[in-house]
CSV table of C-alpha atoms in Angstrom, one decimal:
chain,number,residue,atom,x,y,z
S,1,MET,CA,-2.1,-112.7,-9.2
S,2,SER,CA,-0.8,-108.9,-10.1
S,3,PRO,CA,0.5,-107.0,-7.6
S,4,MET,CA,-1.7,-104.1,-9.1
S,5,PRO,CA,-4.8,-105.1,-8.0
S,6,THR,CA,-3.9,-105.4,-4.4
S,7,ALA,CA,-2.4,-101.9,-4.5
S,8,MET,CA,-5.7,-101.2,-5.4
S,9,THR,CA,-7.9,-102.8,-3.6
S,10,MET,CA,-5.0,-101.4,-0.5
S,11,ARG,CA,-6.0,-97.2,-1.5
S,12,LYS,CA,-9.7,-98.6,-2.0
S,13,ILE,CA,-10.2,-99.3,1.6
S,14,VAL,CA,-7.9,-96.6,2.5
S,15,ILE,CA,-9.9,-93.8,0.8
S,16,ALA,CA,-13.4,-95.2,2.0
S,17,ALA,CA,-11.6,-95.2,5.5
S,18,LEU,CA,-11.1,-91.8,5.2
S,19,GLY,CA,-14.5,-91.2,4.0
S,20,ALA,CA,-16.0,-93.2,7.3
S,21,ALA,CA,-13.9,-91.1,9.3
S,22,LEU,CA,-15.1,-88.3,7.9
S,23,GLY,CA,-19.0,-89.6,7.8
S,24,ALA,CA,-19.2,-90.6,11.7
S,25,ALA,CA,-17.6,-86.6,12.7
S,26,ALA,CA,-20.7,-85.8,10.4
S,27,GLY,CA,-22.2,-87.5,12.0
S,28,LEU,CA,-21.8,-87.1,15.1
S,29,SER,CA,-21.9,-83.2,15.0
S,30,PHE,CA,-24.8,-83.3,13.6
S,31,TYR,CA,-26.7,-86.2,16.0
S,32,GLN,CA,-24.9,-83.8,19.1
S,33,SER,CA,-26.6,-80.8,17.9
S,34,ARG,CA,-29.8,-82.3,17.1
S,35,HIS,CA,-29.6,-83.6,20.9
S,36,LEU,CA,-28.1,-80.6,22.6
S,37,PRO,CA,-30.3,-80.3,25.9
S,38,GLU,CA,-31.8,-77.2,26.3
S,39,PRO,CA,-32.9,-76.4,30.3
S,40,VAL,CA,-35.6,-74.3,31.5
S,41,VAL,CA,-36.0,-73.7,35.4
S,42,PRO,CA,-39.4,-72.6,35.6
S,43,GLY,CA,-39.6,-69.5,37.2
S,44,PRO,CA,-42.2,-68.6,40.5
S,45,GLY,CA,-44.7,-67.5,38.7
S,46,VAL,CA,-45.2,-70.9,36.2
S,47,THR,CA,-48.0,-73.2,38.0
S,48,ALA,CA,-48.0,-75.6,35.1
S,49,VAL,CA,-45.9,-77.2,32.3
S,50,LYS,CA,-48.3,-79.0,29.4
S,51,LYS,CA,-47.8,-80.4,26.7
S,52,LEU,CA,-48.7,-78.9,23.6
S,53,SER,CA,-50.0,-82.4,22.5
S,54,ASP,CA,-52.9,-81.8,25.6
S,55,TYR,CA,-54.7,-79.9,22.4
S,56,PHE,CA,-54.2,-81.9,19.7
S,57,GLY,CA,-53.6,-85.6,20.7
S,58,PRO,CA,-51.7,-86.7,17.4
S,59,LEU,CA,-48.6,-84.6,17.7
S,60,GLU,CA,-47.6,-86.5,20.7
S,61,GLY,CA,-44.8,-88.3,20.3
S,62,THR,CA,-43.3,-86.4,17.4
S,63,ALA,CA,-40.4,-83.0,17.2
S,64,ASN,CA,-42.9,-81.3,17.5
S,65,ASP,CA,-44.8,-81.6,21.0
S,66,VAL,CA,-43.4,-78.4,22.5
S,67,ASN,CA,-43.4,-77.2,26.6
S,68,VAL,CA,-46.5,-74.5,26.6
S,69,TYR,CA,-45.1,-72.5,30.4
S,70,VAL,CA,-48.9,-71.7,32.1
S,71,LEU,CA,-48.3,-68.6,34.4
S,72,GLU,CA,-52.1,-68.1,36.3
S,73,GLY,CA,-52.4,-65.3,38.2
S,74,ALA,CA,-54.9,-65.2,41.7
S,75,GLU,CA,-56.8,-62.7,39.9
S,76,PRO,CA,-58.9,-64.3,37.0
S,77,GLY,CA,-58.2,-61.9,33.5
S,78,GLY,CA,-57.2,-62.5,30.5
S,79,ALA,CA,-54.8,-64.7,28.5
S,80,PHE,CA,-51.9,-63.7,26.4
S,81,LEU,CA,-49.5,-66.7,24.7
S,82,VAL,CA,-45.9,-65.4,23.1
S,83,LEU,CA,-45.0,-67.8,21.0
S,84,CYS,CA,-41.3,-68.1,20.6
S,85,GLY,CA,-39.1,-70.4,18.1
S,86,THR,CA,-41.1,-70.2,15.2
S,87,HIS,CA,-38.2,-69.8,13.8
S,88,PRO,CA,-35.5,-70.7,16.3
S,89,GLU,CA,-32.8,-69.2,14.2
S,90,GLU,CA,-33.6,-66.0,15.3
S,91,PRO,CA,-32.4,-66.2,18.7
S,92,ALA,CA,-34.0,-63.1,20.6
S,93,GLY,CA,-37.4,-64.6,20.3
S,94,ARG,CA,-36.0,-67.3,22.3
S,95,LEU,CA,-34.7,-65.5,24.6
S,96,ALA,CA,-37.1,-63.5,25.0
S,97,GLY,CA,-39.1,-66.0,25.9
S,98,TRP,CA,-36.4,-67.9,28.6
S,99,ILE,CA,-36.4,-64.9,31.0
S,100,PHE,CA,-40.5,-65.1,31.1
S,101,ALA,CA,-40.5,-68.3,31.4
S,102,GLU,CA,-37.4,-68.1,34.2
S,103,ASN,CA,-38.8,-64.6,35.7
S,104,ALA,CA,-42.0,-63.8,35.0
S,105,SER,CA,-45.1,-63.9,37.8
S,106,VAL,CA,-48.4,-63.2,36.6
S,107,SER,CA,-50.8,-61.7,39.7
S,108,LYS,CA,-53.9,-61.4,36.9
S,109,GLY,CA,-55.2,-63.9,34.1
S,110,ARG,CA,-53.0,-65.6,32.5
S,111,LEU,CA,-49.8,-65.8,30.3
S,112,PHE,CA,-48.9,-69.2,28.2
S,113,VAL,CA,-45.6,-69.5,26.8
S,114,ILE,CA,-44.3,-71.4,24.2
S,115,LEU,CA,-40.0,-71.0,23.8
S,116,THR,CA,-40.1,-73.7,20.7
S,117,ALA,CA,-42.4,-73.5,18.7
S,118,ASN,CA,-41.3,-75.1,15.9
S,119,ARG,CA,-38.5,-77.8,17.7
S,120,SER,CA,-38.4,-80.2,14.9
S,121,ALA,CA,-36.6,-76.5,13.1
S,122,SER,CA,-34.6,-76.1,16.3
S,123,THR,CA,-32.4,-79.3,16.1
S,124,VAL,CA,-31.1,-78.3,12.5
S,125,THR,CA,-29.4,-75.6,10.7
S,126,ARG,CA,-29.2,-74.1,7.2
S,127,LEU,CA,-28.4,-76.4,5.2
S,128,GLY,CA,-24.8,-74.6,3.3
S,129,GLY,CA,-25.4,-71.9,5.4
S,130,ALA,CA,-22.6,-72.7,7.6
S,131,TYR,CA,-24.2,-72.2,11.2
S,132,PRO,CA,-22.1,-72.7,14.3
S,133,PRO,CA,-24.2,-75.7,16.2
S,134,ASP,CA,-25.3,-73.5,19.0
S,135,TYR,CA,-24.4,-70.2,20.5
S,136,THR,CA,-24.0,-69.5,24.4
S,137,ILE,CA,-25.4,-66.6,26.7
S,138,VAL,CA,-23.0,-65.9,29.8
S,139,THR,CA,-24.7,-65.5,32.9
S,140,PRO,CA,-22.7,-64.8,35.7
S,141,TRP,CA,-22.3,-68.5,37.3
S,142,GLY,CA,-21.2,-69.5,33.5
S,143,GLY,CA,-23.1,-69.7,30.5
S,144,ARG,CA,-26.2,-71.4,28.8
S,145,THR,CA,-25.4,-72.9,24.9
S,146,PHE,CA,-28.7,-73.2,23.0
S,147,ARG,CA,-29.0,-75.1,19.8
S,148,MET,CA,-28.7,-72.7,16.5
S,149,GLY,CA,-31.5,-74.0,14.8
S,150,ASP,CA,-33.0,-73.0,11.4
S,151,ARG,CA,-36.1,-71.6,9.6
S,152,TRP,CA,-37.4,-75.0,8.4
S,153,SER,CA,-38.5,-77.8,10.2
S,154,SER,CA,-35.6,-80.2,10.2
S,155,PRO,CA,-35.8,-83.0,6.9
S,156,LEU,CA,-35.2,-86.1,9.3
S,157,ASP,CA,-38.9,-84.9,10.8
S,158,GLN,CA,-40.9,-84.0,7.4
S,159,TRP,CA,-39.4,-85.2,4.2
S,160,PRO,CA,-39.5,-85.3,0.7
S,161,ASP,CA,-40.8,-81.5,-0.1
S,162,PRO,CA,-43.4,-80.6,-2.8
S,163,GLU,CA,-41.9,-79.5,-6.0
S,164,VAL,CA,-44.9,-76.6,-5.2
S,165,TYR,CA,-46.3,-75.8,-1.9
S,166,VAL,CA,-49.7,-75.5,-1.5
S,167,HIS,CA,-51.0,-73.7,1.6
S,168,TYR,CA,-54.2,-75.0,3.3
S,169,PRO,CA,-56.9,-73.9,2.8
S,170,SER,CA,-56.0,-70.9,1.0
S,171,ARG,CA,-54.4,-72.9,-1.8
S,172,GLN,CA,-52.0,-70.0,-2.1
S,173,GLU,CA,-48.8,-71.4,-4.2
S,174,LEU,CA,-45.7,-70.9,-1.9
S,175,ALA,CA,-41.9,-71.9,-2.1
S,176,TYR,CA,-41.4,-75.9,-2.0
S,177,ILE,CA,-39.6,-75.3,1.1
S,178,ASP,CA,-42.0,-73.2,3.2
S,179,ILE,CA,-43.9,-76.2,3.5
S,180,ARG,CA,-41.7,-76.7,6.5
S,181,ASN,CA,-42.0,-73.3,7.7
S,182,LEU,CA,-44.3,-73.4,10.6
S,183,ASN,CA,-44.8,-69.1,10.1
S,184,ARG,CA,-46.6,-70.3,6.2
S,185,THR,CA,-48.8,-73.1,7.5
S,186,PHE,CA,-51.1,-71.1,9.6
S,187,PRO,CA,-53.8,-72.0,10.5
S,188,GLY,CA,-51.8,-76.0,10.2
S,189,ARG,CA,-54.4,-78.5,9.7
S,190,PRO,CA,-55.2,-81.9,11.5
S,191,GLY,CA,-54.8,-84.4,9.3
S,192,GLY,CA,-51.3,-81.9,7.6
S,193,THR,CA,-47.7,-82.6,8.0
S,194,LEU,CA,-45.9,-82.1,11.0
S,195,THR,CA,-45.4,-78.8,10.3
S,196,GLU,CA,-49.3,-77.9,10.0
S,197,LYS,CA,-50.2,-80.2,12.6
S,198,THR,CA,-48.3,-77.9,15.1
S,199,GLY,CA,-49.8,-75.0,13.5
S,200,HIS,CA,-53.4,-76.3,14.5
S,201,ALA,CA,-52.4,-77.6,17.8
S,202,ILE,CA,-51.0,-74.1,18.4
S,203,LEU,CA,-54.2,-72.4,17.6
S,204,GLU,CA,-56.0,-75.1,19.4
S,205,LEU,CA,-54.9,-74.3,22.5
S,206,ILE,CA,-55.6,-70.1,21.2
S,207,ARG,CA,-59.5,-71.5,21.0
S,208,LYS,CA,-59.2,-73.8,24.2
S,209,GLU,CA,-57.8,-71.4,26.1
S,210,ARG,CA,-60.0,-68.2,25.4
S,211,VAL,CA,-56.5,-66.3,24.1
S,212,ASP,CA,-56.9,-62.9,23.9
S,213,VAL,CA,-53.9,-61.6,22.2
S,214,VAL,CA,-51.2,-63.8,20.3
S,215,ILE,CA,-47.4,-62.2,20.5
S,216,ASP,CA,-45.0,-63.8,17.9
S,217,LEU,CA,-40.8,-63.0,18.6
S,218,HIS,CA,-38.7,-63.4,15.7
S,219,GLU,CA,-36.1,-61.1,14.0
S,220,ALA,CA,-34.9,-59.8,10.9
S,221,GLU,CA,-32.3,-59.0,8.2
S,222,LEU,CA,-31.5,-55.3,7.9
S,223,GLN,CA,-32.2,-56.0,3.8
S,224,TYR,CA,-35.9,-57.3,4.8
S,225,PRO,CA,-38.4,-54.0,4.4
S,226,VAL,CA,-40.0,-55.4,7.3
S,227,ILE,CA,-38.2,-54.9,10.2
S,228,SER,CA,-37.9,-53.1,13.8
S,229,THR,CA,-41.8,-53.1,13.6
S,230,ILE,CA,-44.5,-54.6,14.8
S,231,VAL,CA,-47.1,-56.7,12.4
S,232,ALA,CA,-50.9,-56.3,13.3
S,233,HIS,CA,-53.5,-58.2,12.4
S,234,GLU,CA,-56.5,-55.4,12.4
S,235,LYS,CA,-58.2,-56.4,15.0
S,236,GLY,CA,-55.0,-55.5,17.2
S,237,ALA,CA,-54.0,-52.3,14.8
S,238,ASP,CA,-55.3,-50.1,17.9
S,239,LEU,CA,-53.5,-52.2,20.4
S,240,ALA,CA,-49.7,-52.1,18.0
S,241,THR,CA,-50.3,-48.1,17.2
S,242,LEU,CA,-50.3,-47.5,20.5
S,243,THR,CA,-47.3,-49.6,22.0
S,244,SER,CA,-45.8,-48.5,19.0
S,245,MET,CA,-46.6,-44.4,19.7
S,246,MET,CA,-45.4,-45.6,23.4
S,247,LEU,CA,-42.2,-46.8,22.7
S,248,SER,CA,-40.7,-44.6,20.1
S,249,SER,CA,-41.3,-41.9,22.7
S,250,GLU,CA,-40.2,-43.8,26.3
S,251,GLY,CA,-39.2,-47.3,25.2
S,252,GLY,CA,-35.8,-46.4,24.8
S,253,PHE,CA,-35.8,-47.6,20.7
S,254,ALA,CA,-38.3,-46.8,17.7
S,255,MET,CA,-41.1,-49.4,17.0
S,256,GLY,CA,-42.6,-49.1,13.9
S,257,VAL,CA,-46.5,-51.2,12.9
S,258,GLU,CA,-46.9,-52.5,9.5
S,259,ASN,CA,-50.2,-54.1,8.5
S,260,SER,CA,-51.1,-58.0,8.0
S,261,PRO,CA,-51.1,-58.2,4.6
S,262,ARG,CA,-54.8,-60.0,3.6
S,263,ALA,CA,-53.1,-61.5,0.3
S,264,LEU,CA,-49.7,-63.4,2.0
S,265,ARG,CA,-51.6,-66.5,3.7
S,266,GLY,CA,-50.0,-68.9,6.2
S,267,LEU,CA,-48.1,-66.7,8.8
S,268,SER,CA,-49.1,-66.5,11.9
S,269,HIS,CA,-50.4,-62.5,12.3
S,270,ARG,CA,-52.6,-63.1,9.3
S,271,GLU,CA,-54.1,-66.5,10.2
S,272,ILE,CA,-54.2,-66.8,13.5
S,273,GLY,CA,-56.3,-63.3,13.7
S,274,ASP,CA,-58.7,-65.1,10.8
S,275,ASN,CA,-59.0,-68.5,12.6
S,276,SER,CA,-59.4,-67.3,15.8
S,277,ASP,CA,-61.3,-65.0,18.8
S,278,ALA,CA,-57.4,-63.8,19.4
S,279,VAL,CA,-55.9,-60.6,18.5
S,280,SER,CA,-52.1,-61.7,16.1
S,281,LEU,CA,-49.2,-59.7,16.6
S,282,LEU,CA,-45.6,-60.2,15.5
S,283,LEU,CA,-42.9,-58.4,16.4
S,284,GLU,CA,-39.4,-58.2,14.2
S,285,ALA,CA,-36.5,-57.2,15.9
S,286,PRO,CA,-33.0,-56.8,13.7
S,287,GLN,CA,-30.5,-59.7,13.0
S,288,PRO,CA,-27.5,-59.1,10.9
S,289,PHE,CA,-26.6,-62.9,11.3
S,290,LEU,CA,-29.2,-63.7,8.1
S,291,ASP,CA,-28.4,-60.7,5.6
S,292,ALA,CA,-27.1,-62.6,2.4
S,293,THR,CA,-24.4,-59.9,2.5
S,294,ARG,CA,-23.1,-60.9,6.0
S,295,GLY,CA,-19.0,-62.1,6.4
S,296,ARG,CA,-18.2,-65.1,8.8
S,297,THR,CA,-21.4,-66.9,9.9
S,298,ASP,CA,-20.4,-67.8,13.4
S,299,ARG,CA,-21.5,-66.9,16.8
S,300,ALA,CA,-19.5,-64.1,17.2
S,301,LEU,CA,-22.1,-62.3,14.1
S,302,LEU,CA,-25.1,-64.2,15.6
S,303,LEU,CA,-24.6,-62.3,19.5
S,304,THR,CA,-22.9,-59.3,18.9
S,305,GLY,CA,-25.1,-58.4,15.3
S,306,ARG,CA,-22.1,-56.9,14.4
S,307,ASP,CA,-20.4,-56.7,9.7
S,308,GLU,CA,-18.8,-55.3,8.2
S,309,PHE,CA,-20.5,-56.5,4.7
S,310,VAL,CA,-23.4,-54.7,6.4
S,311,VAL,CA,-22.3,-52.3,7.3
S,312,ARG,CA,-21.0,-51.5,4.3
S,313,ALA,CA,-24.3,-52.7,2.7
S,314,GLY,CA,-26.0,-49.8,4.9
S,315,LYS,CA,-23.6,-47.2,3.3
S,316,GLN,CA,-25.1,-48.0,-0.3
S,317,GLY,CA,-28.7,-47.3,0.9
S,318,LEU,CA,-29.3,-51.1,0.5
S,319,LEU,CA,-30.8,-51.4,4.0
S,320,PHE,CA,-33.8,-50.8,5.8
S,321,GLU,CA,-32.5,-50.3,9.3
S,322,LYS,CA,-29.9,-48.5,10.4
S,323,ILE,CA,-26.7,-50.6,11.3
S,324,ASP,CA,-23.3,-49.0,12.5
S,325,ASP,CA,-19.9,-50.2,14.0
S,326,ALA,CA,-21.8,-51.2,17.4
S,327,GLY,CA,-24.0,-53.4,15.5
S,328,TRP,CA,-26.8,-55.5,16.8
S,329,PRO,CA,-25.9,-57.3,19.9
S,330,ILE,CA,-28.4,-59.8,21.9
S,331,ASP,CA,-29.1,-57.5,24.8
S,332,VAL,CA,-30.5,-55.2,22.2
S,333,ARG,CA,-32.4,-57.6,20.7
S,334,VAL,CA,-33.9,-59.9,23.8
S,335,GLY,CA,-35.0,-56.3,25.9
S,336,ARG,CA,-37.0,-54.5,22.6
S,337,HIS,CA,-38.6,-58.3,23.0
S,338,THR,CA,-39.1,-58.2,26.6
S,339,SER,CA,-39.8,-54.3,27.2
S,340,THR,CA,-42.6,-54.3,24.1
S,341,ILE,CA,-45.0,-57.2,25.1
S,342,LEU,CA,-44.7,-55.7,28.6
S,343,GLN,CA,-46.2,-52.8,27.1
S,344,ILE,CA,-48.5,-54.7,25.3
S,345,LEU,CA,-49.8,-56.6,28.4
S,346,GLU,CA,-50.1,-52.7,30.2
S,347,ILE,CA,-51.8,-51.1,26.9
S,348,TRP,CA,-54.3,-53.9,26.5
S,349,SER,CA,-55.2,-54.6,30.5
S,350,GLU,CA,-55.8,-50.5,30.9
S,351,ASP,CA,-57.9,-51.2,27.8
S,352,ASN,CA,-59.9,-54.3,28.7
S,353,PRO,CA,-60.0,-54.5,32.6
S,354,GLY,CA,-62.5,-57.7,32.9
S,355,ARG,CA,-59.7,-59.5,30.3
S,356,ALA,CA,-57.0,-58.0,31.7
S,357,VAL,CA,-53.5,-59.4,32.1
S,358,VAL,CA,-51.1,-58.3,35.0
S,359,ALA,CA,-47.1,-59.6,34.4
S,360,GLY,CA,-44.0,-58.3,36.7
S,361,GLY,CA,-40.4,-59.8,37.2
S,362,VAL,CA,-39.3,-59.4,34.2
S,363,PRO,CA,-36.6,-56.9,33.0
S,364,ARG,CA,-37.5,-54.1,30.3
S,365,TYR,CA,-35.1,-52.9,26.9
S,366,ASP,CA,-32.8,-50.6,29.3
S,367,GLU,CA,-32.2,-53.1,31.8
S,368,VAL,CA,-32.0,-56.0,29.6
S,369,ILE,CA,-29.2,-53.9,27.9
S,370,LYS,CA,-28.0,-53.0,31.5
S,371,SER,CA,-27.5,-56.5,32.8
S,372,GLY,CA,-27.2,-59.1,29.7
S,373,THR,CA,-29.6,-61.1,29.1
S,374,GLY,CA,-27.5,-64.0,31.1
S,375,ALA,CA,-28.0,-62.0,34.5
S,376,TYR,CA,-32.0,-63.5,33.8
S,377,LEU,CA,-31.1,-66.6,33.6
S,378,LYS,CA,-31.1,-69.0,36.5
S,379,ASP,CA,-28.2,-71.2,37.2
S,380,VAL,CA,-29.1,-74.7,36.8
S,381,LYS,CA,-26.8,-76.6,38.8
S,382,THR,CA,-28.3,-74.3,41.9
S,383,ALA,CA,-32.0,-75.7,40.5
S,384,ASP,CA,-34.0,-78.1,42.0
S,385,PRO,CA,-33.6,-80.7,39.3
S,386,ALA,CA,-37.0,-82.2,40.0
S,387,LYS,CA,-38.8,-78.8,38.8
S,388,ILE,CA,-35.8,-78.3,35.9
S,389,VAL,CA,-37.3,-79.1,32.4
S,390,TYR,CA,-35.9,-79.5,28.9
S,391,GLU,CA,-36.9,-77.9,25.1
J,1,MET,CA,-45.8,-93.7,3.1
J,2,ILE,CA,-43.7,-91.2,0.4
J,3,THR,CA,-41.4,-91.0,3.2
J,4,VAL,CA,-41.0,-94.3,3.4
J,5,LEU,CA,-39.9,-95.2,-0.3
J,6,TYR,CA,-37.6,-91.9,-0.2
J,7,TYR,CA,-35.5,-93.9,2.0
J,8,ALA,CA,-35.8,-96.8,0.0
J,9,LEU,CA,-34.2,-94.9,-3.1
J,10,THR,CA,-31.8,-92.8,-1.0
J,11,ALA,CA,-30.9,-96.8,-0.3
J,12,PHE,CA,-30.5,-97.8,-3.5
J,13,VAL,CA,-28.3,-94.7,-4.7
J,14,ALA,CA,-26.4,-95.7,-2.2
J,15,VAL,CA,-26.1,-98.5,-3.4
J,16,LEU,CA,-25.1,-97.6,-6.4
J,17,LEU,CA,-22.7,-95.9,-5.7
J,18,VAL,CA,-20.2,-97.7,-4.7
J,19,ARG,CA,-21.0,-100.5,-6.5
J,20,ASN,CA,-19.5,-97.3,-8.9
J,21,PHE,CA,-17.0,-97.0,-6.4
J,22,ILE,CA,-15.6,-100.4,-6.2
J,23,ASP,CA,-15.7,-100.3,-10.8
J,24,ARG,CA,-13.1,-97.2,-10.8
J,25,LYS,CA,-9.5,-97.4,-11.1
J,26,LYS,CA,-9.1,-93.3,-11.0
J,27,TRP,CA,-8.3,-92.5,-7.1
J,28,GLN,CA,-9.7,-89.2,-8.0
J,29,GLU,CA,-12.8,-90.8,-9.1
J,30,GLU,CA,-12.8,-93.6,-6.0
J,31,VAL,CA,-12.2,-90.1,-3.5
J,32,LEU,CA,-15.6,-88.2,-5.9
J,33,TYR,CA,-17.2,-91.2,-5.7
J,34,VAL,CA,-17.3,-91.7,-1.7
J,35,ILE,CA,-17.6,-87.4,-1.4
J,36,VAL,CA,-21.1,-87.9,-3.1
J,37,LEU,CA,-21.9,-91.0,-1.1
J,38,LEU,CA,-21.6,-89.6,2.2
J,39,PRO,CA,-24.9,-87.4,2.7
J,40,PHE,CA,-26.6,-90.6,1.5
J,41,VAL,CA,-25.7,-92.5,4.3
J,42,LEU,CA,-26.0,-89.9,6.4
J,43,ARG,CA,-29.8,-89.3,5.4
J,44,ILE,CA,-30.2,-93.2,6.1
J,45,LEU,CA,-28.5,-93.3,8.9
J,46,ARG,CA,-30.8,-90.5,10.2
J,47,LEU,CA,-28.4,-88.1,11.5
J,48,LYS,CA,-28.7,-85.4,8.7
């Protein structure tokens, strides 16, 4: 037996071992990211924590059988649904929802909050995007770590994708990958993919709970024209316009209004309004982390919204929102969402006293900026363990 | 059902990659096959 095969065999064993070590390190990182626990300490206003499968049974046991936080007031009134984490990679929406779930109190009507509408998408990051696996919000008692998430459901929960995604029921042809995008699969269908079933379950909640207004929280890159705005179904045009006027004059920040396009299907502001009695609104806050011209894609960029390359793009007139060296910090983005929701609640309740929803205990824009988002997250270590729930 | 077929297809390709890795004579090609194999293994193990 010649020595060459032995040397070659040894070399193959070494290369295979190095490959296995690389795979194990990557696999461990992916596993930890997918299973990072996100605790919620329900605030005094939370009267029940339901599951989305309570409204659509086949979702039970899936990645998207998510928590539905119910805040019911002593007085009867209307019902609002705040939808967060439709795109989990847009964290200001989820964090604003967390503030509501852990702080809000409701005296009239009912408020439903879903923190992670597409939980599957929160367990993965964008392929090839070099996203951080998680991020931490600093709090007075330490910090709270959240999953970074992605725009699309994890391929581990829904795979493969088709060549072309045909939206149900419009049959509009969309990008193949958007079959895993919850905000392209509304109103969903009971026998469809996981993402379509999730959309259907949310519609079932809206119909069964007689929800009056749905607010879907998002963030957008500055190179996207739909930014710093409320996208409104025609049923909510007046509500959105008045909210925009109030926020832009007295709320401390500019907020626009866009009409929900009739020709673009699958989006919450279009399909929820068309397929239920609810008014559907979608809020967009600026997030430079999503811009294609960004620099290093790290936790700092996610939380500070500061990026010299996006600033340079702004100087070239390529952006639809202003940006300077101050960036778009997470507290500013979260504060925009909390203030806008509170403003919509107030205007709706004034105009519809019989279907009013009156909520308090939630900080507005200036308060979130002053104290920081972390000031409104509860300390898990001192909370009653029996009350903690996980996203 | 389609998902199961795709997992079977992934496993089949992974086996082919392992066989090619064993048959290679150059170390550069062996490294290449190991790197290409990784995402297939991670998908079969439902890690990514």
